[in-house]
Amino acid sequence: MKMIPKRQNIGSAQGPTTPGLLEAVNGNLRRNPVRVRVLRFDGSQLTVPENLMDKFVVRGGNPLIGSIRVSGAKNAALPAMAAAILTEEPVVLENIPDVRDIQTERNLLVSMGAEVELGYGRASHRTTMCCRNLVNPEAAYELVKTMRASTLVLGPLVARMGRARVSLPGGCAIGARPIDLHIKGLEKLGATITQEHGYIEAAAERLRGGNISFDKITVTGTEDLMMAATLADGETVMENCAREPEVIDLAVLLNKMGAKITGAGTSTIRIQGVSKLGGAKHRIIPDRIEAGTFVIAGALTGGDLTVANCDPTHIGSLLQKLEDCGVTVRTTQDSIRVTNGHRLKASDISTEEYPGFPTDMQAQYMALATQSEGTSTVTENIFENRFMHAQELVRMGANIKVEGHRAVIRGRTPLSGAAVQCSDLRASASLVIAALVAEGETILDRVYHIDRGYERIEEKLRGVGAQIKRLGEILPKRSAAQPAGVA
Ligand code: UD1
């Protein structure tokens, strides 16, 4: 259960809060309280009122100076945890980020009967999972709807247990995000798939190797089917695969467990099925999106920021783009230093699959573009509805016009602090970055989105000079007469 922090007076240390802003936000929260369902370790559910809605308060104007450390990659850790389903032996993962999605995945594995130990603190960021006694091969809607990557358990469950029941994810803030390619691929491997009551049920006594050619490049689809194929009978060849570093990291882990995978990181992956996988110990790669977020924040605030513990080769397209914008970028094997003594210049981006410009950096780049000299065009090619941050940036003073999957940003409009809403993980990061250069205070509501994928971002940014605080709001108890809001 989350601890409720003491109420903090945000205005005292760093000047007065924008008058009336907090009151307005609090009033809104009182009208729209939230109830959440919590999955208990025995698999049952509990509905509890969520009286704590954290917000960030950011006062702009400070350049970021110093060194900031990147955590392990959430998007590599999630499939790695799902891979533990494939074996009866313990899998030990190091450099696991302390973020909400990891806790969700832990709950998911525990609900299936897995033993999962999560240790945080100095020596830890390590998890040991043992899936010897899996009893319930199911991913419930309550978990899948909060984290779409829950569908990563589909392939491993069918491969190891012979059956799986996984909720269909439905729509999400950034678009439709179907899982049809996961399903088609599993059918190619011999699974029988049925759909009922919003759930996909997959069954196969033993999967058999096959040829899969993805109609569209999918990251978790590639990972899901790569895991399934490790225990299939015979060889699987997958074409048009995602080439992201997270796919490579998963293949490295699976090979340590005894799988026979070649070609991860290219468009064609070959998997020779084996009858059994064993335990392994593996260190998760650094989070390239967190690294990129800090790099943009450093460049935008005109500071001198070293982003440590990262792999610069994983964000080559972003670093190249920042150099086009006039930012000085220097890299070592595991760090990136950004300095920016000049005016930023506008430059266009177009999101693509790896190694192209990542869709997960598009929102943060848009925040930078609001302060660049000239007009930038941002084209989103991966997701259909990924511009939710644009309207919030406009409320802070940006000049952005969205037409379909393209946004046109006229730069160098002064930003000013406002109350803004986080709509998804990367949109929230974009608003934090914009707030760092806005005049006055910005209050970001619904920062649970950012907690899904950034580990204590406010503490890390404060360490390099940002003025940012987390607020925990305690709501008054509801009277019995009022109906409960459900979110
Ligand atoms: C992963 C990342 C996410 C990132 C995204 C694109 C994880 C946990 N998440 O998400 O942060 O934004 O890659 O880089 O790694 N699609 C289909 N059918 C499918 C699967 C996907 O049509 O069965 C479409 C999607 O709607 C989307 C595109 O393919 O338009 C790419 O999606 P995908 O690569 O699957 O994204 P995720 O793996 O969910």
Coordinates of C-alpha atoms and ligand atoms in Angstrom, one line a residue:
M1 CA 0.0 0.0 0.0
K2 CA 1.3 3.4 -0.9
M3 CA 2.4 5.7 1.9
I4 CA 0.6 9.0 2.0
P5 CA 3.1 11.8 2.2
K6 CA 2.6 14.9 4.3
R7 CA 0.9 17.8 2.6
Q8 CA 3.7 20.0 1.2
N9 CA 3.6 23.7 0.8
I10 CA 5.0 24.1 -2.6
G11 CA 5.0 27.9 -2.7
S12 CA 7.3 28.4 0.3
A13 CA 10.7 27.3 -0.9
Q14 CA 10.6 28.6 -4.4
G15 CA 8.3 31.5 -4.5
P16 CA 4.5 31.7 -4.6
T17 CA 2.4 29.3 -6.6
T18 CA 0.4 30.7 -9.5
P19 CA -2.6 32.2 -7.7
G20 CA -5.8 30.1 -7.8
L21 CA -4.2 27.3 -9.7
L22 CA -3.9 24.7 -7.0
E23 CA -7.3 25.5 -5.7
A24 CA -8.7 24.9 -9.2
V25 CA -6.9 21.6 -9.5
N26 CA -8.0 20.4 -6.1
G27 CA -11.6 21.3 -6.8
N28 CA -11.5 19.2 -9.9
L29 CA -10.1 16.3 -8.0
R30 CA -12.8 16.6 -5.4
R31 CA -15.4 16.4 -8.1
N32 CA -13.8 13.5 -9.9
P33 CA -12.4 11.1 -7.3
V34 CA -10.8 8.0 -8.5
R35 CA -11.3 4.4 -7.5
V36 CA -8.8 1.7 -8.5
R37 CA -8.8 -2.0 -8.3
V38 CA -5.8 -3.6 -6.7
L39 CA -4.8 -7.2 -7.6
R40 CA -3.8 -9.0 -4.4
F41 CA -1.1 -11.5 -4.3
D42 CA -3.5 -14.4 -4.0
G43 CA -4.9 -13.3 -7.3
S44 CA -8.2 -11.8 -6.0
Q45 CA -9.2 -8.2 -6.5
L46 CA -9.9 -5.4 -4.2
T47 CA -11.5 -2.1 -5.0
V48 CA -10.1 0.7 -3.0
P49 CA -10.4 4.5 -3.3
E50 CA -7.3 6.1 -4.6
N51 CA -7.1 9.2 -2.5
L52 CA -3.7 10.1 -3.6
M53 CA -3.2 11.8 -7.0
D54 CA 0.4 12.9 -7.3
K55 CA 1.2 16.0 -9.2
F56 CA 4.4 17.7 -10.1
V57 CA 5.1 21.4 -9.6
V58 CA 7.9 22.7 -11.8
R59 CA 9.3 26.2 -11.8
G60 CA 11.1 26.9 -15.1
G61 CA 14.3 28.8 -15.8
N62 CA 17.2 26.7 -14.5
P63 CA 19.7 25.2 -16.9
L64 CA 20.5 21.6 -16.2
I65 CA 24.1 21.2 -15.1
G66 CA 25.9 18.1 -13.9
S67 CA 25.5 14.4 -14.3
I68 CA 22.3 12.4 -14.4
R69 CA 22.1 8.6 -14.3
V70 CA 19.9 6.5 -16.6
S71 CA 18.0 3.4 -15.2
G72 CA 17.5 0.0 -16.8
A73 CA 15.2 -0.1 -19.8
K74 CA 11.5 -0.7 -18.9
N75 CA 10.8 -2.0 -22.4
A76 CA 13.6 -4.5 -22.2
A77 CA 12.8 -5.6 -18.6
L78 CA 9.1 -6.3 -19.4
P79 CA 9.7 -9.0 -22.0
A80 CA 12.7 -10.3 -20.0
M81 CA 10.3 -10.9 -17.0
A82 CA 7.8 -12.6 -19.3
A83 CA 10.6 -14.9 -20.5
A84 CA 10.9 -16.4 -17.0
I85 CA 7.6 -18.2 -17.8
L86 CA 9.5 -20.4 -20.3
T87 CA 11.4 -22.2 -17.6
E88 CA 10.9 -24.0 -14.2
E89 CA 14.3 -22.6 -13.0
P90 CA 14.9 -19.2 -11.5
V91 CA 15.7 -16.2 -13.8
V92 CA 17.6 -13.4 -12.2
L93 CA 17.4 -9.9 -13.8
E94 CA 19.6 -7.0 -12.8
N95 CA 19.3 -3.3 -13.6
I96 CA 15.5 -3.5 -13.4
P97 CA 14.0 0.0 -13.2
D98 CA 11.9 0.9 -10.2
V99 CA 8.8 1.9 -12.2
R100 CA 5.1 1.2 -12.0
D101 CA 4.9 -1.1 -15.1
I102 CA 7.4 -3.4 -13.5
Q103 CA 5.2 -3.7 -10.5
T104 CA 2.3 -4.4 -12.7
E105 CA 4.2 -7.2 -14.5
R106 CA 5.2 -8.6 -11.1
N107 CA 1.5 -8.6 -10.0
L108 CA 0.7 -10.4 -13.3
L109 CA 3.3 -13.1 -12.8
V110 CA 2.3 -13.6 -9.2
S111 CA -1.4 -13.9 -10.2
M112 CA -0.3 -16.9 -12.3
G113 CA 1.4 -18.6 -9.4
A114 CA 5.0 -17.4 -10.0
E115 CA 7.4 -16.5 -7.2
V116 CA 8.7 -13.1 -7.8
E117 CA 11.1 -11.2 -5.5
L118 CA 11.8 -7.6 -6.2
G119 CA 14.6 -5.9 -4.3
Y120 CA 15.1 -2.2 -4.5
G121 CA 17.7 0.0 -2.9
R122 CA 21.3 0.4 -3.5
A123 CA 22.5 -3.1 -4.3
S124 CA 19.3 -4.2 -5.9
H125 CA 17.3 -3.2 -8.9
R126 CA 17.3 -6.9 -9.2
T127 CA 14.4 -9.4 -9.5
T128 CA 14.4 -13.2 -9.1
M129 CA 11.5 -15.0 -10.7
C130 CA 10.7 -18.6 -10.5
C131 CA 7.8 -20.0 -12.6
R132 CA 8.0 -23.6 -11.5
N133 CA 4.4 -23.7 -10.2
L134 CA 2.4 -21.8 -12.7
V135 CA -1.3 -22.6 -12.0
N136 CA -3.3 -19.9 -13.8
P137 CA -2.2 -19.0 -17.3
E138 CA -4.3 -15.9 -17.5
A139 CA -3.7 -12.2 -18.0
A140 CA -6.8 -10.4 -16.6
Y141 CA -8.3 -7.3 -18.2
E142 CA -7.7 -5.3 -15.0
L143 CA -3.9 -5.7 -15.6
V144 CA -3.8 -5.7 -19.4
K145 CA -5.8 -2.4 -19.6
T146 CA -3.2 -0.6 -17.4
M147 CA -0.3 -2.0 -19.3
R148 CA -0.6 -3.3 -22.8
A149 CA 2.8 -5.0 -22.6
S150 CA 1.0 -7.6 -20.5
T151 CA 0.2 -9.3 -23.8
L152 CA 3.9 -10.4 -23.8
V153 CA 2.9 -13.4 -21.7
L154 CA 0.7 -14.9 -24.4
G155 CA 3.5 -16.6 -26.4
P156 CA 5.5 -17.9 -23.4
L157 CA 2.3 -19.3 -21.7
V158 CA 1.2 -21.3 -24.8
A159 CA 4.8 -22.5 -25.3
R160 CA 5.3 -23.7 -21.7
M161 CA 1.8 -24.5 -20.4
G162 CA 0.0 -25.4 -23.7
R163 CA -2.6 -22.8 -23.1
A164 CA -3.2 -19.1 -22.3
R165 CA -6.1 -16.8 -21.7
V166 CA -5.2 -13.1 -22.2
S167 CA -7.5 -10.2 -22.3
L168 CA -7.7 -8.1 -25.5
P169 CA -6.2 -4.7 -24.7
G170 CA -8.8 -2.5 -26.4
G171 CA -8.1 1.1 -27.3
C172 CA -5.5 3.3 -25.7
A173 CA -4.6 7.0 -25.5
I174 CA -2.2 6.8 -28.5
G175 CA -4.3 4.7 -30.9
A176 CA -6.0 1.4 -31.6
R177 CA -2.9 -0.8 -30.9
P178 CA -4.3 -4.2 -32.0
I179 CA -2.6 -7.5 -31.3
D180 CA -3.6 -9.3 -34.5
L181 CA 0.0 -9.9 -35.5
H182 CA 0.7 -11.8 -32.3
I183 CA -2.3 -13.9 -32.9
K184 CA -1.6 -14.6 -36.6
G185 CA 2.0 -15.6 -35.7
L186 CA 0.9 -18.0 -33.0
E187 CA -1.5 -19.6 -35.5
K188 CA 1.5 -20.1 -37.8
L189 CA 3.2 -21.9 -35.0
G190 CA 0.2 -24.3 -34.7
A191 CA -1.8 -22.7 -31.9
T192 CA -5.6 -22.8 -31.9
I193 CA -7.0 -19.3 -31.1
T194 CA -10.5 -18.5 -30.0
Q195 CA -11.9 -15.2 -28.8
E196 CA -14.6 -14.9 -26.2
H197 CA -15.8 -12.4 -23.6
G198 CA -13.0 -10.0 -24.6
Y199 CA -10.3 -12.6 -24.0
I200 CA -8.0 -14.5 -26.4
E201 CA -7.7 -18.1 -25.6
A202 CA -4.7 -19.9 -27.2
A203 CA -4.0 -23.6 -27.0
A204 CA -1.4 -26.0 -28.5
E205 CA -0.1 -29.3 -27.2
R206 CA 3.3 -28.3 -28.5
L207 CA 4.0 -25.5 -30.8
R208 CA 5.7 -26.3 -34.1
G209 CA 8.2 -24.2 -36.0
G210 CA 6.9 -22.2 -38.9
N211 CA 7.5 -19.2 -41.2
I212 CA 6.2 -15.9 -39.9
S213 CA 6.3 -12.7 -42.0
F214 CA 5.0 -9.7 -40.1
D215 CA 2.7 -7.5 -42.2
K216 CA 3.9 -4.5 -40.1
I217 CA 6.9 -4.2 -37.9
T218 CA 5.9 -4.8 -34.3
V219 CA 8.3 -4.7 -31.3
T220 CA 6.3 -6.7 -28.7
G221 CA 4.9 -8.9 -31.5
T222 CA 8.5 -9.9 -32.5
E223 CA 9.4 -10.5 -28.8
D224 CA 6.2 -12.5 -28.0
L225 CA 6.7 -14.8 -31.0
M226 CA 10.4 -15.1 -30.5
M227 CA 9.8 -16.4 -27.0
A228 CA 7.0 -18.8 -28.2
A229 CA 9.3 -20.3 -30.9
T230 CA 12.1 -21.1 -28.5
L231 CA 10.1 -24.1 -27.2
A232 CA 8.5 -25.1 -30.6
D233 CA 9.3 -28.3 -32.4
G234 CA 11.7 -27.4 -35.2
E235 CA 12.9 -24.2 -36.8
T236 CA 11.0 -20.9 -37.0
V237 CA 12.0 -18.1 -39.4
M238 CA 10.5 -14.7 -38.7
E239 CA 10.7 -12.0 -41.4
N240 CA 10.2 -8.2 -41.2
C241 CA 11.1 -8.3 -37.5
A242 CA 11.6 -5.3 -35.2
R243 CA 15.3 -4.4 -34.8
E244 CA 15.1 -2.5 -31.6
P245 CA 17.9 -3.0 -29.0
E246 CA 15.3 -4.4 -26.6
V247 CA 14.7 -7.3 -29.1
I248 CA 18.4 -8.0 -29.1
D249 CA 18.5 -7.9 -25.3
L250 CA 15.7 -10.4 -25.0
A251 CA 17.5 -12.7 -27.5
V252 CA 20.7 -12.5 -25.4
L253 CA 18.7 -13.5 -22.3
L254 CA 16.9 -16.4 -24.1
N255 CA 20.1 -17.7 -25.5
K256 CA 21.6 -17.7 -22.0
M257 CA 18.6 -19.8 -21.0
G258 CA 19.5 -22.3 -23.6
A259 CA 17.5 -21.0 -26.7
K260 CA 19.0 -21.1 -30.2
I261 CA 18.3 -17.7 -31.7
T262 CA 20.3 -16.0 -34.5
G263 CA 19.7 -12.8 -36.3
A264 CA 18.1 -10.6 -33.5
G265 CA 18.7 -7.0 -34.5
T266 CA 18.2 -7.7 -38.2
S267 CA 14.9 -8.1 -40.0
T268 CA 15.2 -11.9 -40.1
I269 CA 15.3 -13.9 -36.9
R270 CA 15.8 -17.7 -36.9
I271 CA 14.9 -19.8 -33.9
Q272 CA 15.8 -23.4 -33.6
G273 CA 13.3 -24.8 -31.0
V274 CA 14.6 -26.7 -28.0
S275 CA 12.6 -29.0 -25.6
K276 CA 13.5 -27.2 -22.4
L277 CA 15.0 -23.9 -21.2
G278 CA 16.9 -23.3 -18.0
G279 CA 17.5 -20.5 -15.6
A280 CA 19.9 -17.5 -16.3
K281 CA 21.2 -14.3 -14.9
H282 CA 21.1 -11.2 -17.0
R283 CA 21.7 -7.5 -16.8
I284 CA 19.0 -5.3 -18.6
I285 CA 20.3 -2.7 -21.0
P286 CA 20.0 1.1 -20.1
D287 CA 16.8 2.9 -21.0
R288 CA 17.5 4.7 -24.3
I289 CA 14.2 6.7 -24.1
E290 CA 15.0 7.9 -20.6
A291 CA 18.5 8.9 -21.8
G292 CA 17.0 10.7 -24.8
T293 CA 14.5 12.5 -22.6
F294 CA 17.3 13.9 -20.4
V295 CA 19.5 14.8 -23.5
I296 CA 16.6 16.9 -24.8
A297 CA 16.0 18.5 -21.4
G298 CA 19.7 19.4 -21.2
A299 CA 19.8 20.8 -24.7
L300 CA 16.6 22.8 -24.2
T301 CA 17.5 24.4 -20.9
G302 CA 20.9 25.5 -22.3
G303 CA 22.8 23.7 -19.6
D304 CA 25.8 21.4 -19.6
L305 CA 24.4 17.9 -18.9
T306 CA 26.1 14.5 -18.9
V307 CA 23.7 11.7 -19.3
A308 CA 25.5 8.7 -17.7
N309 CA 25.1 5.0 -17.8
C310 CA 23.6 4.9 -21.2
D311 CA 24.4 3.5 -24.7
P312 CA 24.7 6.5 -27.1
T313 CA 24.5 4.1 -30.1
H314 CA 20.9 3.2 -29.2
I315 CA 19.8 6.8 -29.9
G316 CA 21.9 7.7 -32.9
S317 CA 19.0 9.2 -34.9
L318 CA 18.1 11.5 -32.0
L319 CA 21.6 12.7 -31.4
Q320 CA 22.1 13.4 -35.1
K321 CA 18.9 15.4 -35.1
L322 CA 20.0 17.4 -32.1
E323 CA 23.3 18.3 -33.9
D324 CA 21.2 19.4 -36.9
C325 CA 19.4 21.7 -34.4
G326 CA 22.8 23.3 -33.3
V327 CA 23.3 21.3 -30.0
T328 CA 26.8 20.2 -29.2
V329 CA 26.8 16.5 -28.5
R330 CA 29.8 14.5 -27.2
T331 CA 29.7 10.8 -26.5
T332 CA 31.8 8.2 -24.8
Q333 CA 31.0 4.5 -24.7
D334 CA 28.4 4.9 -21.9
S335 CA 27.6 8.7 -21.7
I336 CA 26.4 11.6 -23.6
R337 CA 27.3 15.2 -22.8
V338 CA 25.1 18.0 -24.3
T339 CA 25.9 21.7 -24.2
N340 CA 24.1 24.4 -26.0
G341 CA 25.4 27.9 -26.1
H342 CA 23.6 28.8 -29.3
R343 CA 20.1 29.3 -30.4
L344 CA 18.3 26.1 -31.4
K345 CA 17.4 25.8 -35.1
A346 CA 14.2 24.2 -36.3
S347 CA 14.5 20.8 -38.0
D348 CA 11.8 18.3 -39.1
I349 CA 11.4 14.8 -37.8
S350 CA 9.4 11.8 -39.0
T351 CA 9.0 8.8 -36.6
E352 CA 10.1 5.4 -37.9
E353 CA 10.9 1.9 -36.6
Y354 CA 14.4 1.5 -35.2
P355 CA 17.0 2.7 -36.2
G356 CA 14.8 5.6 -37.3
F357 CA 13.6 8.4 -35.0
P358 CA 11.7 6.7 -32.2
T359 CA 8.0 7.4 -31.7
D360 CA 8.7 7.3 -28.0
M361 CA 10.9 10.5 -28.4
Q362 CA 8.4 12.4 -30.6
A363 CA 6.6 14.3 -27.8
Q364 CA 9.8 15.3 -26.1
Y365 CA 11.2 16.6 -29.4
M366 CA 8.1 18.7 -29.9
A367 CA 8.8 20.5 -26.6
L368 CA 12.3 21.3 -27.9
A369 CA 10.8 22.5 -31.3
T370 CA 8.7 25.1 -29.5
Q371 CA 11.9 26.9 -28.7
S372 CA 13.8 26.4 -32.0
E373 CA 14.3 29.3 -34.5
G374 CA 11.9 28.6 -37.4
T375 CA 9.2 26.1 -38.2
S376 CA 9.5 22.4 -37.5
T377 CA 7.3 19.6 -38.8
V378 CA 6.8 16.5 -36.7
T379 CA 5.3 13.5 -38.6
E380 CA 4.0 10.5 -36.5
N381 CA 4.1 7.3 -38.6
I382 CA 3.8 4.6 -35.9
F383 CA 0.7 5.5 -33.9
E384 CA -2.5 7.1 -35.1
N385 CA -3.2 9.4 -32.3
R386 CA 0.0 10.4 -30.6
F387 CA -0.4 14.2 -30.3
M388 CA -2.2 14.6 -27.0
H389 CA 0.7 16.6 -25.6
A390 CA 0.3 19.2 -28.4
Q391 CA -2.8 20.9 -27.0
E392 CA -1.2 21.0 -23.5
L393 CA 1.9 22.6 -24.9
V394 CA -0.4 25.1 -26.7
R395 CA -1.9 26.0 -23.3
M396 CA 1.6 26.8 -22.2
G397 CA 2.1 29.2 -25.1
A398 CA 3.3 27.0 -27.9
N399 CA 2.2 27.6 -31.5
I400 CA 1.3 24.1 -32.8
K401 CA -1.1 23.1 -35.5
V402 CA -2.0 19.4 -35.8
E403 CA -3.3 18.1 -39.1
G404 CA -3.8 14.4 -39.2
H405 CA -0.5 12.7 -38.4
R406 CA 1.5 15.8 -38.8
A407 CA 2.2 18.7 -36.5
V408 CA 3.6 22.1 -37.5
I409 CA 5.4 24.0 -34.7
R410 CA 6.3 27.6 -35.1
G411 CA 9.3 28.1 -32.7
R412 CA 10.5 30.5 -30.1
T413 CA 7.1 31.3 -28.6
P414 CA 7.7 32.1 -24.9
L415 CA 6.2 29.4 -22.7
S416 CA 4.4 30.2 -19.4
G417 CA 3.5 27.9 -16.5
A418 CA 0.0 26.5 -16.5
A419 CA -2.0 23.6 -15.1
V420 CA -1.6 20.7 -17.6
Q421 CA -2.8 17.1 -17.8
C422 CA -0.5 14.2 -18.5
S423 CA -2.2 11.8 -21.0
D424 CA 0.4 9.1 -21.6
L425 CA 3.9 8.2 -20.6
R426 CA 5.9 10.1 -23.2
A427 CA 3.4 13.0 -23.4
S428 CA 4.1 13.6 -19.7
A429 CA 7.8 13.7 -20.3
S430 CA 7.3 16.3 -22.9
L431 CA 5.3 18.5 -20.5
V432 CA 8.0 18.2 -17.8
I433 CA 10.6 19.3 -20.4
A434 CA 8.5 22.3 -21.5
A435 CA 7.9 23.2 -17.9
L436 CA 11.7 23.4 -17.3
V437 CA 11.9 26.4 -19.6
A438 CA 8.5 28.0 -18.9
E439 CA 8.2 31.2 -17.1
G440 CA 6.6 30.6 -13.6
E441 CA 5.1 27.4 -12.2
T442 CA 3.6 24.5 -14.1
I443 CA 1.4 22.0 -12.3
L444 CA 1.3 18.6 -14.0
D445 CA -1.7 16.5 -13.1
R446 CA -1.9 12.7 -13.4
V447 CA 1.8 12.0 -13.1
Y448 CA 1.0 8.3 -12.5
H449 CA 1.5 8.2 -16.3
I450 CA 5.1 9.3 -15.9
D451 CA 5.6 6.9 -13.0
R452 CA 4.8 4.0 -15.3
G453 CA 8.2 4.4 -17.1
Y454 CA 10.5 7.0 -15.4
E455 CA 12.2 6.1 -12.2
R456 CA 11.9 9.1 -9.8
I457 CA 12.3 11.6 -12.6
E458 CA 11.8 14.5 -10.2
E459 CA 14.6 13.5 -7.9
K460 CA 17.0 12.9 -10.9
L461 CA 16.2 16.3 -12.4
R462 CA 16.4 18.1 -9.1
G463 CA 19.9 16.6 -8.8
V464 CA 21.0 18.6 -11.8
G465 CA 19.4 21.9 -10.9
A466 CA 15.8 21.7 -11.9
Q467 CA 13.1 23.1 -9.6
I468 CA 10.6 20.3 -9.5
K469 CA 8.5 18.8 -6.6
R470 CA 6.1 16.0 -6.3
L471 CA 2.8 16.8 -4.5
G472 CA 0.7 14.1 -2.8
E473 CA -2.9 15.4 -2.5
I474 CA -5.1 14.0 0.3
L475 CA -8.8 14.2 -0.6
P476 CA -11.5 14.6 1.9
K477 CA -13.6 11.5 2.7
R478 CA -16.7 11.1 0.5
S479 CA -20.1 11.3 2.1
A480 CA -22.2 8.1 1.8
A481 CA -24.7 9.9 -0.4
Q482 CA -22.3 10.5 -3.2
P483 CA -21.9 7.9 -5.9
A484 CA -18.3 6.6 -6.4
G485 CA -16.4 7.5 -9.5
V486 CA -14.7 4.6 -11.2
A487 CA -11.7 5.1 -13.4
Ligands
UD1_1 C1 6.5 -1.0 -28.3 C2 7.0 -0.2 -27.1 C3 6.5 1.2 -27.1 C4 6.8 1.9 -28.5 C5 6.4 1.0 -29.6 C6 6.9 1.5 -31.0 C7 7.3 -1.9 -25.4 C8 6.8 -2.5 -24.1 N1 6.6 -0.9 -25.9 O1 5.1 -1.0 -28.2 O2 7.0 2.0 -26.1 O3 6.1 3.1 -28.6 O4 6.9 -0.3 -29.5 O5 8.2 1.7 -31.0 O6 8.3 -2.3 -25.9 N2 0.4 -3.3 -34.6 C9 -0.6 -3.9 -35.2 N3 -0.9 -5.2 -34.9 C10 -0.2 -5.9 -33.9 C11 0.8 -5.2 -33.2 C12 1.1 -3.9 -33.6 O7 -1.3 -3.4 -36.1 O8 -0.5 -7.0 -33.6 C13 0.7 -1.9 -35.0 C14 0.4 -0.9 -33.8 O9 -0.9 -0.5 -33.7 C15 1.4 0.3 -34.2 C16 2.6 -0.5 -34.8 O10 2.1 -1.8 -35.2 O11 0.8 1.1 -35.1 C17 3.8 -0.6 -33.9 O12 3.4 -1.2 -32.7 P1 4.3 -2.1 -31.8 O13 5.7 -2.1 -32.3 O14 3.6 -3.4 -31.7 O15 4.2 -1.4 -30.4 P2 4.3 -2.1 -29.0 O16 5.2 -3.3 -29.2 O17 3.0 -2.2 -28.4

